[in-house]
Backbone as a ProteinNet text record, in pm:
[ID]
protein_1_A
[PRIMARY]
MTTTARPTWSTSNVRPDHPDAVQLLREYMTEMVVRYHRRPALPGEVDEALAELPSNDLIDPSGLLLLAHHGADLAGCAGLRWQPGWAELTRVFVRPAHRGAGGGAALLTAVEERARAAGADRIRLDTRNDLVEARALYARHGYVEIPAYLQRRYAEHWFEKRLTPADGRAK
[TERTIARY]
-11713	-11732.9	-11634.3	-11684.7	-11601.3	-11570.3	-11443.4	-11405.9	-11357.3	-11394.8	-11353.2	-11235.7	-11129.2	-11011.6	-11044.8	-11002.6	-11021.8	-10920	-10959.8	-10862	-10747.5	-10630.7	-10515.9	-10491.7	-10417.5	-10381	-10243.2	-10227.5	-10096.8	-10083.3	-9959.5	-9936	-9832.5	-9841.5	-9742.9	-9719.8	-9598.1	-9557.1	-9593	-9665.9	-9705	-9684.9	-9685	-9680.3	-9820.1	-9828.3	-9959.8	-10041.7	-9977.2	-10051.6	-10096.8	-10068.1	-10118.2	-10271.2	-10343.7	-10490.8	-10555.5	-10507.2	-10564.7	-10537.5	-10419.2	-10385.2	-10471.9	-10488.6	-10572.3	-10713.9	-10767.5	-10902	-10910.8	-10815.5	-10820.1	-10796.5	-10703.4	-10677.2	-10799.5	-10873.6	-10997.5	-11102.6	-11114.9	-11209.4	-11170.7	-11042.1	-10992.3	-11030.6	-10999.3	-11024.6	-11174.2	-11253.8	-11399.2	-11447.5	-11399.4	-11439.6	-11392.7	-11272	-11221.7	-11307.6	-11347	-11431	-11568.9	-11630.3	-11763.8	-11763	-11664.8	-11660.6	-11631.5	-11544.7	-11510.1	-11630.2	-11700.8	-11813.6	-11945.9	-11948.9	-12069.7	-12187	-12153.9	-12254.4	-12191.5	-12271.6	-12212.8	-12118.1	-12018.1	-11923.3	-11994.2	-11962.7	-12017	-11936.3	-11994.2	-11918.9	-11785.4	-11680	-11546.8	-11473.2	-11542.9	-11481.7	-11370	-11390.7	-11288	-11167.9	-11191	-11079.5	-10998.3	-11067.4	-10997.6	-10914.1	-10968.9	-10895.8	-10774.7	-10790.2	-10677.8	-10567.4	-10605.4	-10506.4	-10440.2	-10517.6	-10463.5	-10368.9	-10399	-10320.6	-10274	-10181.4	-10141.1	-10064.3	-10064.1	-9993	-9878.9	-9848.5	-9749.8	-9607.5	-9583.3	-9450.2	-9434.3	-9534.9	-9526.5	-9459.8	-9343.9	-9261	-9115.5	-9034.5	-8891.6	-8832	-8751.6	-8687.2	-8758	-8871.5	-8933.7	-9034.4	-9078.3	-9176.9	-9216	-9327.6	-9380.2	-9529.3	-9597.3	-9739.9	-9761.6	-9830	-9863.8	-10011.5	-10043.3	-10181	-10198	-10312.6	-10343.4	-10451.6	-10432.8	-10534.2	-10578.6	-10707.3	-10764.2	-10809.3	-10727.8	-10747.7	-10718.3	-10809.9	-10792.3	-10846.4	-10915.6	-10982.3	-10889	-10890.9	-10823.1	-10895.3	-10821.9	-10891.7	-10842.8	-10723.5	-10677.6	-10543.1	-10496	-10366.6	-10308.3	-10180.5	-10109.8	-9982.3	-9941.4	-9820.1	-9723.7	-9598.6	-9493.3	-9421.6	-9390	-9302.7	-9175.3	-9061.4	-8933.9	-8891.5	-8851.7	-8794.5	-8655.5	-8568	-8435.6	-8446.4	-8423.1	-8423.1	-8558.4	-8665.5	-8798.5	-8888.7	-9009.6	-9105.9	-9239.8	-9311.4	-9444.7	-9548.7	-9642.4	-9749.8	-9863.5	-9918.5	-10026.3	-10113.3	-10231.4	-10323.6	-10361.4	-10376.8	-10419.6	-10569.4	-10605.8	-10746	-10774.5	-10886.5	-10938.1	-11080.8	-11110.2	-11245.7	-11347.6	-11464.6	-11564.3	-11596.8	-11604.2	-11638.3	-11532.7	-11412.7	-11303.4	-11265.5	-11336.6	-11305.8	-11344.2	-11267.5	-11291.5	-11229.6	-11155.8	-11094.8	-10942.7	-10889.2	-10744.8	-10664.3	-10728.9	-10657.4	-10573.5	-10626.3	-10548.8	-10421.8	-10433.6	-10316.8	-10217.4	-10267.3	-10178.9	-10102.8	-10173	-10106.6	-10002.9	-10036.4	-9939.2	-9816.6	-9836.3	-9722.9	-9634.5	-9696	-9619.7	-9541.4	-9604.2	-9530.8	-9421.6	-9447.2	-9344	-9223.4	-9248	-9137.1	-9055.9	-9123.8	-9053	-8978	-9038.8	-8971.4	-8846.5	-8859.5	-8746.2	-8634.2	-8670.3	-8571.3	-8501.4	-8570.4	-8511.4	-8428	-8423.9	-8342.5	-8415.6	-8547.4	-8623.5	-8630.1	-8616.4	-8625.8	-8763.3	-8852.3	-8987.4	-9076.8	-9205.6	-9307.7	-9393.3	-9422.1	-9511.1	-9627.7	-9736	-9851.6	-9935.2	-10018.9	-10120.2	-10255.5	-10359.1	-10494.2	-10593.4	-10719.7	-10824.1	-10905.3	-10977.3	-11067	-11172.3	-11230.3	-11341.5	-11299.8	-11171.9	-11125.5	-11095.2	-11198.8	-11182.3	-11138.2	-11184.4	-11143.8	-10994.8	-10945.2	-10802.2	-10720.3	-10763.5	-10690.6	-10688.2	-10798.3	-10803.4	-10710.2	-10708.2	-10618	-10473.3	-10433.8	-10294.7	-10261	-10350.2	-10324.6	-10311.6	-10397	-10389.3	-10256.7	-10193.4	-10070.7	-9945.8	-9954.8	-9837	-9800.4	-9886.2	-9861.9	-9910.7	-9829.6	-9866.8	-9884.1	-9978	-10002.3	-9885.1	-9840.8	-9727.1	-9766.7	-9685.5	-9712.3	-9700.3	-9763	-9759.1	-9614.7	-9583	-9450	-9452.2	-9571.3	-9589.9	-9729.1	-9754.2	-9887.6	-9942.9	-10058.2	-10129.9	-10275.2	-10340.8	-10480.3	-10570.5	-10557	-10649.1	-10590	-10469.1	-10404.3	-10456.4	-10505.6	-10556.2	-10498.9	-10443.7	-10378.8	-10252.4	-10146.9	-10018.7	-9976	-9927.4	-9887	-9745.3	-9683.7	-9550.4	-9537.4	-9464.2	-9426.8	-9277.8	-9206.6	-9063.9	-9051.7	-8963.4	-8943.5	-8821.1	-8834.3	-8717.2	-8652.6	-8521.3	-8455.5	-8508	-8489.2	-8537.6	-8480.7	-8361.9	-8303.4	-8355.4	-8443.7	-8505.8	-8427.5	-8302.9	-8223.4	-8270.7	-8272.6	-8313.2	-8211.3	-8260.6	-8170.4	-8113.7
-19829.4	-19973.2	-20037.2	-20120.6	-20189.4	-20329.3	-20364.8	-20500.6	-20573.4	-20696.5	-20779.7	-20865	-20860.7	-20941.4	-21088.9	-21166.5	-21311.1	-21367.7	-21469.8	-21532.5	-21593.2	-21592.8	-21654.4	-21792.1	-21873	-22006.9	-22002.8	-22074.8	-22090	-22234.4	-22281.1	-22418.2	-22417.3	-22518.2	-22536.1	-22685.3	-22717.8	-22855.4	-22891.9	-23001.3	-23046.2	-23196.6	-23243.3	-23388.2	-23447	-23571.3	-23634.2	-23647.7	-23638.8	-23649.1	-23512.7	-23405.2	-23273	-23277.8	-23218.2	-23228	-23187.4	-23081.6	-23041.7	-23147.3	-23206.2	-23311.7	-23434.6	-23472.6	-23589	-23566.6	-23448	-23415.8	-23423.6	-23361.9	-23363	-23502.4	-23576.6	-23711.9	-23802.1	-23781.5	-23857.1	-23816.6	-23687.9	-23642.7	-23699	-23695.3	-23751.8	-23899.5	-23976.2	-24119.8	-24149.6	-24069.2	-24087.1	-24071.3	-23968.1	-23949.9	-24065.7	-24116.2	-24228.1	-24353.1	-24380.5	-24497.3	-24482	-24365.6	-24341.5	-24351.9	-24291.8	-24296	-24437.1	-24508.6	-24644.1	-24738	-24731.9	-24822.6	-24768.7	-24639.1	-24573.9	-24583.5	-24562.7	-24563.9	-24497.7	-24462	-24406.2	-24507.6	-24456.1	-24542.5	-24614.1	-24740.7	-24819.8	-24791.8	-24819.1	-24797.9	-24872.6	-24803.1	-24862.6	-24868.9	-24846.2	-24860.9	-24758.1	-24635.4	-24532.2	-24563.2	-24605.7	-24643.1	-24758	-24854.6	-24967.2	-24917.4	-24826.6	-24773.1	-24691.8	-24612.3	-24535.4	-24627.8	-24740.3	-24837	-24910.1	-24941.4	-25012.1	-24923.6	-24795.2	-24700	-24585.1	-24611.4	-24508.4	-24393.6	-24281.8	-24162	-24125	-24212.2	-24178.5	-24165.3	-24206.5	-24190.8	-24057.5	-23972.5	-23842.5	-23740	-23780	-23695.3	-23712.9	-23616.1	-23623.3	-23741.4	-23825.2	-23812.2	-23887.8	-23952.6	-24036.1	-23962.1	-23844.5	-23771.4	-23641.9	-23586.2	-23463.4	-23456.7	-23378.2	-23354.1	-23204	-23152.3	-23010.6	-22992.7	-22892.6	-22849.6	-22720.9	-22705.8	-22584.3	-22506.6	-22376.2	-22285	-22194	-22170.1	-22074.1	-21958	-21852	-21747.2	-21807.5	-21792.7	-21849.8	-21992.2	-22039.6	-22169.7	-22285.7	-22387.3	-22513.3	-22575	-22599.7	-22632.8	-22757.8	-22808.8	-22924.8	-22974.9	-23081.2	-23139.9	-23212.9	-23239.5	-23321.5	-23371.2	-23492.1	-23550.1	-23594.7	-23607.4	-23663.4	-23771.9	-23879.5	-23983.8	-23981.6	-23974.5	-23967.3	-24105.3	-24110.8	-24230.6	-24189.7	-24283.1	-24243.8	-24164.4	-24032.4	-23946.2	-23891.1	-23939.6	-23891.1	-23888.5	-23836.4	-23827.3	-23883.3	-23945.9	-23997.4	-23906.8	-23860.2	-23773.4	-23858	-23816.4	-23890.5	-23795.3	-23839.9	-23769.8	-23629.9	-23610.5	-23480.9	-23468	-23365.3	-23347.9	-23200	-23154.3	-23020.4	-23036.8	-22973.4	-22981	-22932.1	-22996.2	-22959.1	-22809.6	-22743.3	-22600.4	-22513.4	-22566.4	-22488.7	-22535.8	-22634.3	-22684.8	-22580.6	-22577.8	-22481.4	-22345.8	-22331.3	-22203.1	-22205.4	-22310.6	-22315.2	-22391.1	-22460.7	-22532.8	-22648	-22724.1	-22833.9	-22782.3	-22674	-22613.7	-22563	-22499.6	-22448.2	-22561.3	-22671.4	-22785	-22847.4	-22863.6	-22920.8	-22831	-22701.5	-22609.1	-22622.6	-22629.4	-22638.5	-22769.2	-22882.4	-23009.1	-23016.3	-22961.2	-22961.1	-22877.9	-22762.7	-22679.8	-22755.1	-22822.9	-22896	-23016.4	-23085.3	-23199.7	-23153.2	-23045.9	-22989.5	-22949.5	-22882	-22838.1	-22956.4	-23070	-23189.7	-23269.9	-23224.4	-23291.2	-23394.8	-23403.4	-23498.9	-23448.8	-23540.7	-23500.2	-23526.6	-23593.2	-23619.2	-23654.9	-23639.5	-23681	-23785.2	-23891.8	-23996.3	-24012.1	-24069.9	-24097.4	-24205.4	-24267	-24357.5	-24309.8	-24344.9	-24305.3	-24407.1	-24385.9	-24481.1	-24430.5	-24522.7	-24487.5	-24385.6	-24401.5	-24315.5	-24174.6	-24148.4	-24015.8	-23931.9	-23911.8	-23844.8	-23699.4	-23631.9	-23493.3	-23485.3	-23579.3	-23581.7	-23608.3	-23702.3	-23733.1	-23611.3	-23539.4	-23418.6	-23310	-23294.8	-23197.3	-23228.3	-23353.1	-23389.8	-23362.6	-23400.5	-23378.6	-23229.5	-23144.9	-22999.2	-22941.4	-23007.1	-22953.8	-23028.4	-23093	-23150.3	-23291.3	-23357.5	-23497.9	-23583	-23678.8	-23765.6	-23907.5	-23977	-24115.3	-24201.5	-24290.6	-24378.4	-24522.3	-24619.4	-24758.3	-24770.5	-24873.4	-24897.4	-24906.2	-24830.5	-24837.8	-24916.9	-24957.9	-25043.6	-25102.4	-25201.3	-25261.1	-25238.1	-25176.9	-25155.7	-25191.6	-25224.5	-25268.6	-25171.2	-25042	-24944	-24867.3	-24898.4	-24825.2	-24873.2	-24777.8	-24810.2	-24717.9	-24605.5	-24509.9	-24460.1	-24441.6	-24395.7	-24274	-24172.1	-24047.1	-24010.1	-23925.6	-23875.1	-23734.4	-23651.5	-23519	-23502.6	-23472.2	-23440.9	-23298.7	-23277.5	-23145.9	-23080.5	-22955.7	-22880	-22821.3	-22805.1	-22744.7	-22603.5	-22556.7	-22424.3	-22314.7	-22335.2	-22231.7	-22239.8	-22338.2	-22348.9	-22425.1	-22463.3	-22539.3	-22683.2	-22739.2	-22880.7	-22971.1	-23080.1	-23177.9	-23267.6
441.8	443.1	540.1	625.5	722.4	670.7	677.5	640.3	763.9	770.8	882.8	838	914.5	880.7	897.9	799.2	808.4	905.5	979.7	1069.5	988	1046.4	981	1041.9	967.4	1013	1076.4	1184.5	1248.4	1294.8	1305.2	1350.7	1462.1	1546.2	1652.7	1672.2	1709.3	1734.4	1877.8	1896.7	2031	2042.4	2164	2188.6	2167.2	2122.6	2102.7	2231.1	2347.5	2472.5	2525.8	2453.4	2490.3	2481.9	2576.2	2575	2442.3	2377.7	2248.6	2142.2	2144.6	2048.4	2072.5	2196.7	2229.3	2175.3	2195.2	2148.6	1996.1	1925.1	1778.3	1721.5	1779.1	1729.9	1749.5	1857.1	1879.2	1775.3	1747.3	1645.4	1508.1	1477.4	1351.5	1341.5	1444.9	1439.7	1437.6	1506.9	1501.3	1357.5	1289.6	1150.4	1063.4	1087.6	1007.8	1027.2	1151.1	1181.4	1116.9	1133.4	1079.3	926.9	863	716.4	665.7	733.6	690.1	697.6	810.5	832.2	776.7	742.4	689.9	787	913.1	1019.6	1141	1242.4	1364.8	1430.6	1497.8	1569.1	1683.3	1699.2	1809.1	1936.5	2055	2178.3	2174.8	2208.1	2214.4	2081.9	1971.6	1839.6	1814.9	1856.8	1838.4	1926.2	2048.8	2136.2	2076.4	2018.6	1953.3	1835.2	1756	1641.8	1686.6	1792.3	1845.7	1895.7	1955.3	2003.4	1886.4	1782.5	1666.4	1585.2	1579.2	1499.5	1589.3	1680.6	1776.8	1710.9	1779.5	1733.8	1827.6	1923.3	2025.4	1971.5	1845.9	1786.8	1715	1718.5	1651.9	1743	1794.9	1882.2	1840.3	1873.8	1846.1	1922.9	1863	1732.6	1619.7	1646	1543	1456.2	1498	1420.5	1485.9	1440.9	1500.1	1474.9	1556.8	1541.7	1547.2	1445	1441.3	1468	1548.6	1566.4	1488.5	1424.2	1350.1	1423.3	1427.6	1480.1	1367	1360.2	1265.9	1351.8	1350.7	1449.6	1585.6	1678.3	1812.5	1824.1	1721.6	1729.1	1697.2	1781	1751.4	1632.5	1521.9	1398.2	1326.2	1356.7	1282.3	1327.5	1259.1	1293.2	1173.1	1181.4	1082.5	1148.4	1111.5	1168.8	1061.8	1101.7	1017.4	1095.3	1025.9	1080.3	997.7	1064.8	994.4	946.7	822.5	761.4	710.3	677.4	627.1	496.4	503.4	386.7	345.5	406.7	370.1	492.5	474.6	584.5	538.5	631.6	602.6	667.6	587.4	634.2	689.1	801.8	866.6	948.2	981.4	1072.6	1025.2	894.3	842.7	868.1	942.7	982.7	1004.2	949.1	974.5	1023.9	1135.2	1189.5	1086.2	1082.1	981.3	975.6	1088.4	1090	1022.2	1002.4	944.1	803.6	752.2	618.1	513.6	407.2	300.4	325.6	433.6	469.1	455.1	391.9	368.1	471.2	560.6	665.6	614.4	518.7	462	397.2	321.2	256.6	360.4	465.5	570.3	638.8	666.8	729.6	637.3	508.5	415	402.4	393.5	386.1	509.5	626	750.8	760.8	726.2	736.3	630.8	513.1	409.6	452.7	514.2	563.9	668.8	759.5	864.1	807.3	713.1	650.7	576.2	501.3	426.4	523.9	632.4	730.8	797	805.9	867.1	766.3	641.3	540.6	456.2	470.4	388.7	245.2	150	9.9	-50.1	27.6	-19.7	98.8	73.1	169.1	99.6	171	121.5	217.8	166.2	250.9	186.7	268.3	216.1	265	188.6	225.5	170.2	200.3	162.1	43.2	-19.3	-130.8	-91.2	28	68.3	107	120.9	160.6	35.5	-44.4	-173.6	-158.1	-53.3	-32.1	-1.6	76	107.9	-18.4	-98.4	-221.5	-314	-322.5	-405.1	-349.1	-216.6	-153.6	-188.1	-173.3	-202.1	-348.3	-438.5	-581	-612.4	-553.3	-574.7	-529.5	-433.1	-374.9	-421	-535	-598	-558.3	-484.8	-449.6	-566.2	-607.6	-719.1	-668	-729.9	-690.3	-736.1	-647.8	-674.4	-642.9	-685.7	-644.1	-491.3	-438.1	-293.4	-245.5	-141.7	-81.5	48.8	89.6	206.7	198.9	281	288.4	428.1	433.6	558.7	535.6	644.2	637.4	561.9	586	527.9	409.7	368.9	259.4	124	45.2	-88.2	-195.8	-154.6	-245.5	-176.7	-256.8	-204.4	-284.4	-215.7	-278.9	-236.6	-319.4	-288.3	-345	-272.9	-322.7	-300	-406.1	-396.9	-345.8	-250.5	-192.2	-252.7	-287.2	-330.8	-206.9	-208.2	-91.7	-66	54.8	93.7	4.5	-50.7	-137.3	-280.4	-308.5	-439.3	-543.5	-513.6	-609.6	-614.9	-732.3	-747.3	-682.4	-626.2	-565.6	-671.3
[MASK]
+++++++++++++++++++++++++++++++++++++++++++++++++++++++++++++++++++++++++++++++++++++++++++++++++++++++++++++++++++++++++++++++++++++++++++++++++++++++++++++++++++++++++++

């Protein structure tokens, strides 16, 4: 019997202006626009959303952007914005063809490792009502719903996960 090895997930830190990042961030924002409006994106609508919610701060020293590969395939992304003592999770996206294969978990593990290494004691995020799959992913991975920690146009749910230090000792 021959078994085929499943592709593994890997992540790398890139600038938001890297061509692969630009492509994934556009796909992410296209999905956000389509799901929000419940219709195909109108001409210029994705560009307007990208301008309204830029990702150009997801670089050192203000943040980071990770790209995920599933085997050789470009498959997803996630970003962190550094805050004093904590990190904000943003731009979590897995391409539809790679959903259900562990990409969301791989991205969360990678951003949590980087946040922990940078000294963050927790990760926070906001999301929308219609992003039920994202909310379920966060809950499965130990993120708990918290009161609003900020007000944004599209924020309807807020989550937080306390990070344990890399050595496993409680803070």
